[in-house]
Amino acid sequence: MKALSLLVVVLLAAYVAAQPTQLTYQIGQEFVFGMGSSVDARHADSLTLQPGGGSIALMNSTVVYQCTDMDATSYLFVMNMFDTTVNVGQNSLSASEVIFKEKATLIGLGSNNALGDNMYFQQLKTGEIVKIWYNTGDSPYFVNVKAGAINQFQTRVVPANQQTFQYQETDLIGVHNSDFVGSKNADNSLSVAKSFDQKDFTKFATDPSLSASDLILNANQGVSVHPAGYIQSTSFSQKVLLVNTPPAQHGQGKRDNNGFNMFMLSNGQMNVNLQQVNMVKGPMRTASSRFSPKETYNFAGLRSNRTFLTDSFHGYSAKAALFKAQNPQPMDVAEELSKIFSSEGGAHAFAQITRVIRYLKVHKEDMNILENYLKKADVMSSQVLRDRLFYLLAALDDSKSLIEYGLSSADAEVRLHAIVTAATLQTPTSALAGSLHSIAMAAQDSKTKHAALLAYGTVLKKLYSPAAKAGGKVLVDLLAATPSYDVQQLATVLAAIKNAGPSVVPPSKIVEKAIRLFRKEPNLRSNIRRLLKEYMPQNADTLDMQLSAIVDGSDFPFNRSYTKDLVIGGRDVNLDLHGELFIGTNFDCNQQYFNYEGLAEVTGAVTLFTETATVFTAEAIYGADNGVHLADQFSLVFLGQTVIDQPFPQVDCMEHTYNLFHTSPVISASYVVWISVIPVVFSASAGVTLNVDWGWSICDSELSALVELIPGATFTAQGDVELDLLIISAGIELAAQVNTQIRPQAYIHGSECEVGFDVERTNNPMDAYFESFYQIKKCILWIFDCHMENKDTQVWWQWTLPSSTEVLFNEDWKISL
């Protein structure tokens, strides 16, 4: 007997001393781990990538799993988390310690303070986790956290030879290659180091639109495998930054403040350490299990149990991200809207608007609260408040409300504001197109008529329905019916067809007609160039040469030009305004056939983290060549769609102005990335409000012309990172509002043989801030009227700029050789 016992000891010692080459478990083994994890949200300098202040969330728990079955290649485990607590707080820039101000316990529906229902996972003997099972009645948030804990045990058992092995993995973050390096420890345990970054991904599980160029991601894991073959510890760290795609710059502008040069950053860490191993079944039983025998299944029992859903990490992660997007944090919409429509504006107001938009996109049942403001005369009569209201309608794609309270309004100003807003809806309805068409046909004032026709063309392009084709025929028929002397109407119809595009009006219906008009109507040449480039973008350069050859006698040997690029903000959050002036003449000033042309143009682009958009181009141009008008128009192209494109309505030696107010969301991006135990949401939104004045004074009898632009651009931006711990949330937010004008003016006095430029910049009050926060869920009787209540906010950076006016350039020149 003693000999037999000695043999067992020797064999066991040899077994333990061997280097593990695969994972080894026994049915009935139960492992208890202590788990600590953290997720933070903070900013980072976009050049140095050094992290700054922000919010941090901590979770502590006991993770228990038990082996319930095995087959030739894998093991089945039941798992849960117990006694789970969460903390949130602010992370100081000046100290390394974290100050946790709130603590709460997550208690699920299971026994022994379990975090909801049990979950199962299948792990191959080589280390990969290929399936998870979760109960259909479990809290989605609890399932997220438990899936995040399971994810930490995924590894690859590789030889302990310090060589790098690369394998493809599927985890909660996505599908990617990982590098594995094995090494032997003094106690014969195996250490496996794993690493990957954004370049290793073929697919991000939480967001198919994400690509490696959108973010910087670094992840490292260390797993220790006991000599007996089971995992005894794991540590994981991960860093995710949204990175910037720089805007196309027209020149080197001024960079105003380093506070705008930041990325959104989130770090995740998790450490799991084995506390005890128990045998809870059979004759070798050493302790009681944390799991009820009725709640533990083998492969066969689990597959036949309809209360469980099974998925891969990738599949589950995609579903979790969708659930997160469809279930925003609870909000008191009435209170938030009250703040929006009672505040003076600025960065905070836009941040509130952005949060309300996200919530109402999901909770359509609360749209009636917004509708109450549409009925208020004081809101609708105020351009500023109405602008916020119509911005909400545009972002929410609410055609019905825009028709009822905007397009149907008896107030001409409200109706015009609604018309230009209608063109910015992403999924307009046929009813909206019909309402715009009716206004275009019935309106008596030309400003409303032309704006409605242009918006009609834009909406037709987005309909993707038989109504779009019918609308295209309406535009072609309207062009044919417009007499050649009505240049304003011709210009508008051509621009509306350009907005509608080839999918609505086939090239065979318009291209030849447009070229004939180009030959016959000099005043329409700029309009037609834009239209033909829309229809033949692949031949744009050739088209320019061909169309230029048609124009005979354009000759401006004396010319002057000026460009200016202004950037407000920094590398990663900015408004870029590019102004351009041109004057060209021949040397026959004071003569009947004095050739001249004056151009003023401003282009605006915005950048917000990963997104850049060219928002608008406003232009005013007038000229004559050998006594014939060569160019005569003012225009605004907003997000690629023409909002106005008209000849100057009065050429009578008097000063005139034309105003157009236009607002729209221009950037809306949201990415979900799994970090530590939860999916983390990165969001960015931006909007632009344009208040454009065109000015002109044209006197052909005196051979003089003055054209100017005053595009007032208000750029509002908001970006945030949200950490959702169910009953506690934390995050960071950057918001900014910049408001500036650049006024380029070009003038020609042929009778005095003089030309000149005048360029002025005006800044209106601006503000920006970066802050971190945390919130606590408050409910009545635990489950009713739940909403997140702010508990603490810390401002890390803020910026303001007062009103100012600056002359950028002013010079006159005599026309001479």
Tab-separated table of C-alpha atoms in Angstrom, residues 286-519:
chain	number	residue	atom	x	y	z
A	286	THR	CA	-13.348	19.278	-1.277
A	287	ALA	CA	-15.933	22.102	-1.041
A	288	SER	CA	-19.464	23.195	-1.860
A	289	SER	CA	-20.130	24.806	-5.216
A	290	ARG	CA	-21.303	28.394	-5.743
A	291	PHE	CA	-23.636	26.961	-8.417
A	292	SER	CA	-26.799	24.949	-7.824
A	293	PRO	CA	-26.631	21.448	-9.390
A	294	LYS	CA	-29.926	22.255	-11.148
A	295	GLU	CA	-28.250	25.222	-12.859
A	296	THR	CA	-25.228	23.390	-14.261
A	297	TYR	CA	-25.511	21.786	-17.687
A	298	ASN	CA	-23.357	19.636	-19.895
A	299	PHE	CA	-23.103	20.164	-23.652
A	300	ALA	CA	-26.245	18.127	-24.410
A	301	GLY	CA	-28.342	19.764	-21.697
A	302	LEU	CA	-27.282	23.244	-22.685
A	303	ARG	CA	-28.007	22.743	-26.369
A	304	SER	CA	-31.514	21.511	-25.606
A	305	ASN	CA	-32.313	24.361	-23.183
A	306	ARG	CA	-34.288	27.003	-25.072
A	307	THR	CA	-33.790	29.672	-22.404
A	308	PHE	CA	-30.168	30.044	-23.506
A	309	LEU	CA	-28.850	31.814	-26.587
A	310	THR	CA	-25.459	30.910	-28.011
A	311	ASP	CA	-23.089	33.116	-29.956
A	312	SER	CA	-19.470	33.806	-30.782
A	313	PHE	CA	-17.728	36.735	-29.140
A	314	HIS	CA	-17.966	38.659	-32.418
A	315	GLY	CA	-21.672	38.010	-32.856
A	316	TYR	CA	-22.546	38.867	-29.283
A	317	SER	CA	-20.447	42.044	-29.307
A	318	ALA	CA	-22.278	43.339	-32.381
A	319	LYS	CA	-25.633	42.722	-30.674
A	320	ALA	CA	-24.448	44.411	-27.487
A	321	ALA	CA	-23.349	47.510	-29.416
A	322	LEU	CA	-26.729	47.666	-31.168
A	323	PHE	CA	-28.527	47.340	-27.834
A	324	LYS	CA	-26.370	50.131	-26.424
A	325	ALA	CA	-27.222	52.425	-29.343
A	326	GLN	CA	-30.918	51.688	-28.961
A	327	ASN	CA	-30.935	52.260	-25.200
A	328	PRO	CA	-29.399	55.633	-24.341
A	329	GLN	CA	-29.144	56.862	-20.785
A	330	PRO	CA	-32.511	57.872	-19.250
A	331	MET	CA	-33.293	61.566	-19.712
A	332	ASP	CA	-35.837	64.116	-18.548
A	333	VAL	CA	-36.563	65.482	-22.033
A	334	ALA	CA	-38.884	68.252	-20.841
A	335	GLU	CA	-36.209	69.607	-18.502
A	336	GLU	CA	-33.472	69.439	-21.143
A	337	LEU	CA	-35.620	71.194	-23.769
A	338	SER	CA	-36.500	73.879	-21.257
A	339	LYS	CA	-32.795	74.591	-20.797
A	340	ILE	CA	-32.197	74.649	-24.566
A	341	PHE	CA	-34.933	77.194	-25.267
A	342	SER	CA	-34.181	79.424	-22.302
A	343	SER	CA	-30.384	79.671	-22.562
A	344	GLU	CA	-28.416	82.267	-24.470
A	345	GLY	CA	-26.632	79.630	-26.497
A	346	GLY	CA	-22.954	78.829	-26.744
A	347	ALA	CA	-21.134	75.540	-26.358
A	348	HIS	CA	-23.254	74.258	-23.456
A	349	ALA	CA	-26.504	74.777	-25.370
A	350	PHE	CA	-25.210	72.780	-28.343
A	351	ALA	CA	-24.040	69.964	-26.072
A	352	GLN	CA	-27.560	69.784	-24.598
A	353	ILE	CA	-29.097	69.745	-28.096
A	354	THR	CA	-26.803	66.865	-29.124
A	355	ARG	CA	-27.796	64.754	-26.122
A	356	VAL	CA	-31.516	65.372	-26.745
A	357	ILE	CA	-31.115	64.364	-30.407
A	358	ARG	CA	-29.499	61.047	-29.462
A	359	TYR	CA	-32.277	60.315	-26.991
A	360	LEU	CA	-35.199	61.277	-29.240
A	361	LYS	CA	-33.823	59.246	-32.155
A	362	VAL	CA	-34.598	56.200	-30.042
A	363	HIS	CA	-37.505	57.392	-27.905
A	364	LYS	CA	-39.924	58.624	-30.574
A	365	GLU	CA	-42.719	58.565	-28.003
A	366	ASP	CA	-41.253	61.734	-26.431
A	367	MET	CA	-41.418	63.740	-29.671
A	368	ASN	CA	-44.689	65.289	-28.459
A	369	ILE	CA	-42.671	67.256	-25.889
A	370	LEU	CA	-40.663	68.828	-28.726
A	371	GLU	CA	-43.888	69.498	-30.634
A	372	ASN	CA	-45.056	71.761	-27.786
A	373	TYR	CA	-42.277	74.210	-28.675
A	374	LEU	CA	-43.277	74.216	-32.351
A	375	LYS	CA	-46.633	75.589	-31.215
A	376	LYS	CA	-45.105	78.453	-29.237
A	377	ALA	CA	-45.260	81.790	-31.066
A	378	ASP	CA	-42.363	83.284	-29.077
A	379	VAL	CA	-40.075	80.414	-30.121
A	380	MET	CA	-41.073	80.462	-33.786
A	381	SER	CA	-40.771	84.266	-34.028
A	382	SER	CA	-37.219	84.283	-32.654
A	383	GLN	CA	-34.660	83.451	-35.337
A	384	VAL	CA	-32.197	82.113	-32.740
A	385	LEU	CA	-34.713	79.835	-30.969
A	386	ARG	CA	-36.343	78.756	-34.223
A	387	ASP	CA	-32.889	77.884	-35.517
A	388	ARG	CA	-32.368	75.494	-32.578
A	389	LEU	CA	-35.810	74.013	-33.128
A	390	PHE	CA	-35.309	73.439	-36.857
A	391	TYR	CA	-31.829	72.047	-36.163
A	392	LEU	CA	-33.487	69.424	-33.955
A	393	LEU	CA	-36.034	68.611	-36.678
A	394	ALA	CA	-33.284	68.247	-39.294
A	395	ALA	CA	-31.166	65.983	-37.093
A	396	LEU	CA	-34.239	63.883	-36.243
A	397	ASP	CA	-35.364	63.679	-39.909
A	398	ASP	CA	-38.818	64.900	-38.918
A	399	SER	CA	-40.481	65.713	-42.268
A	400	LYS	CA	-43.977	65.709	-40.764
A	401	SER	CA	-43.311	68.434	-38.182
A	402	LEU	CA	-41.313	70.523	-40.652
A	403	ILE	CA	-44.264	70.512	-43.070
A	404	GLU	CA	-46.902	71.199	-40.412
A	405	TYR	CA	-45.139	73.949	-38.480
A	406	GLY	CA	-42.644	75.326	-40.989
A	407	LEU	CA	-43.607	74.941	-44.647
A	408	SER	CA	-47.281	75.536	-43.883
A	409	SER	CA	-46.601	78.666	-41.823
A	410	ALA	CA	-48.217	81.931	-42.848
A	411	ASP	CA	-45.054	83.755	-41.786
A	412	ALA	CA	-42.788	84.180	-44.848
A	413	GLU	CA	-39.591	84.213	-42.749
A	414	VAL	CA	-40.532	81.001	-40.946
A	415	ARG	CA	-41.479	79.351	-44.234
A	416	LEU	CA	-38.176	80.303	-45.918
A	417	HIS	CA	-36.236	79.026	-42.890
A	418	ALA	CA	-38.132	75.722	-43.104
A	419	ILE	CA	-37.452	75.443	-46.852
A	420	VAL	CA	-33.677	75.615	-46.492
A	421	THR	CA	-33.875	73.230	-43.498
A	422	ALA	CA	-35.877	70.719	-45.569
A	423	ALA	CA	-32.924	70.265	-47.920
A	424	THR	CA	-30.746	69.009	-45.033
A	425	LEU	CA	-32.955	66.070	-43.967
A	426	GLN	CA	-31.231	62.751	-44.667
A	427	THR	CA	-34.374	60.659	-45.289
A	428	PRO	CA	-37.098	63.044	-46.455
A	429	THR	CA	-40.573	61.850	-47.363
A	430	SER	CA	-42.560	62.141	-50.587
A	431	ALA	CA	-44.934	64.439	-48.679
A	432	LEU	CA	-42.040	66.835	-47.998
A	433	ALA	CA	-41.114	66.846	-51.695
A	434	GLY	CA	-44.745	67.518	-52.604
A	435	SER	CA	-44.983	70.423	-50.165
A	436	LEU	CA	-41.816	72.017	-51.574
A	437	HIS	CA	-43.099	71.620	-55.131
A	438	SER	CA	-46.393	73.285	-54.212
A	439	ILE	CA	-44.582	76.257	-52.659
A	440	ALA	CA	-42.273	76.597	-55.688
A	441	MET	CA	-45.235	76.711	-58.058
A	442	ALA	CA	-47.449	79.010	-55.962
A	443	ALA	CA	-45.056	81.440	-54.245
A	444	GLN	CA	-45.285	85.037	-55.388
A	445	ASP	CA	-41.935	86.285	-54.106
A	446	SER	CA	-38.936	85.075	-56.071
A	447	LYS	CA	-36.775	84.385	-52.996
A	448	THR	CA	-39.217	81.787	-51.619
A	449	LYS	CA	-39.969	80.341	-55.070
A	450	HIS	CA	-36.329	79.771	-55.994
A	451	ALA	CA	-35.335	78.432	-52.560
A	452	ALA	CA	-38.220	75.933	-52.664
A	453	LEU	CA	-37.303	74.755	-56.159
A	454	LEU	CA	-33.673	74.153	-55.165
A	455	ALA	CA	-34.701	72.305	-51.993
A	456	TYR	CA	-37.146	70.268	-54.100
A	457	GLY	CA	-34.273	69.059	-56.314
A	458	THR	CA	-32.188	68.114	-53.265
A	459	VAL	CA	-35.047	66.179	-51.661
A	460	LEU	CA	-35.788	64.292	-54.895
A	461	LYS	CA	-32.211	62.962	-54.893
A	462	LYS	CA	-32.769	61.385	-51.456
A	463	LEU	CA	-36.197	59.833	-52.064
A	464	TYR	CA	-35.237	56.618	-53.907
A	465	SER	CA	-38.876	56.137	-54.970
A	466	PRO	CA	-41.038	56.459	-58.104
A	467	ALA	CA	-41.936	59.962	-56.889
A	468	ALA	CA	-38.315	60.984	-57.520
A	469	LYS	CA	-38.489	60.057	-61.215
A	470	ALA	CA	-41.800	61.891	-61.557
A	471	GLY	CA	-40.219	64.929	-59.908
A	472	GLY	CA	-37.321	64.767	-62.351
A	473	LYS	CA	-39.773	65.006	-65.258
A	474	VAL	CA	-41.346	68.040	-63.591
A	475	LEU	CA	-37.963	69.792	-63.551
A	476	VAL	CA	-37.177	68.946	-67.198
A	477	ASP	CA	-40.608	70.185	-68.304
A	478	LEU	CA	-40.163	73.355	-66.249
A	479	LEU	CA	-36.821	74.058	-67.945
A	480	ALA	CA	-38.392	73.623	-71.383
A	481	ALA	CA	-41.280	75.924	-70.458
A	482	THR	CA	-39.095	78.764	-69.082
A	483	PRO	CA	-38.580	81.567	-71.632
A	484	SER	CA	-34.973	82.459	-72.469
A	485	TYR	CA	-35.340	85.999	-71.118
A	486	ASP	CA	-36.163	84.719	-67.607
A	487	VAL	CA	-32.547	84.143	-66.639
A	488	GLN	CA	-33.336	83.920	-62.917
A	489	GLN	CA	-35.788	81.062	-63.426
A	490	LEU	CA	-33.462	79.267	-65.847
A	491	ALA	CA	-30.597	79.496	-63.364
A	492	THR	CA	-32.745	78.107	-60.545
A	493	VAL	CA	-34.139	75.199	-62.580
A	494	LEU	CA	-30.640	74.246	-63.763
A	495	ALA	CA	-29.399	74.314	-60.150
A	496	ALA	CA	-32.389	72.222	-59.018
A	497	ILE	CA	-31.602	69.625	-61.715
A	498	LYS	CA	-27.958	69.658	-60.594
A	499	ASN	CA	-29.122	69.010	-57.009
A	500	ALA	CA	-31.382	66.164	-58.137
A	501	GLY	CA	-28.563	64.555	-60.113
A	502	PRO	CA	-28.394	61.858	-62.810
A	503	SER	CA	-30.399	59.315	-60.784
A	504	VAL	CA	-33.452	61.602	-60.982
A	505	VAL	CA	-32.923	63.435	-64.283
A	506	PRO	CA	-31.142	61.144	-66.805
A	507	PRO	CA	-28.198	62.703	-68.703
A	508	SER	CA	-30.029	62.164	-71.992
A	509	LYS	CA	-32.671	64.652	-70.816
A	510	ILE	CA	-30.373	67.507	-69.871
A	511	VAL	CA	-26.732	67.436	-71.079
A	512	GLU	CA	-27.298	68.543	-74.690
A	513	LYS	CA	-29.780	71.227	-73.619
A	514	ALA	CA	-27.287	72.544	-71.063
A	515	ILE	CA	-24.472	72.817	-73.626
A	516	ARG	CA	-26.774	74.711	-76.028
A	517	LEU	CA	-27.678	77.117	-73.228
A	518	PHE	CA	-23.998	77.547	-72.419
A	519	ARG	CA	-23.384	78.800	-75.956
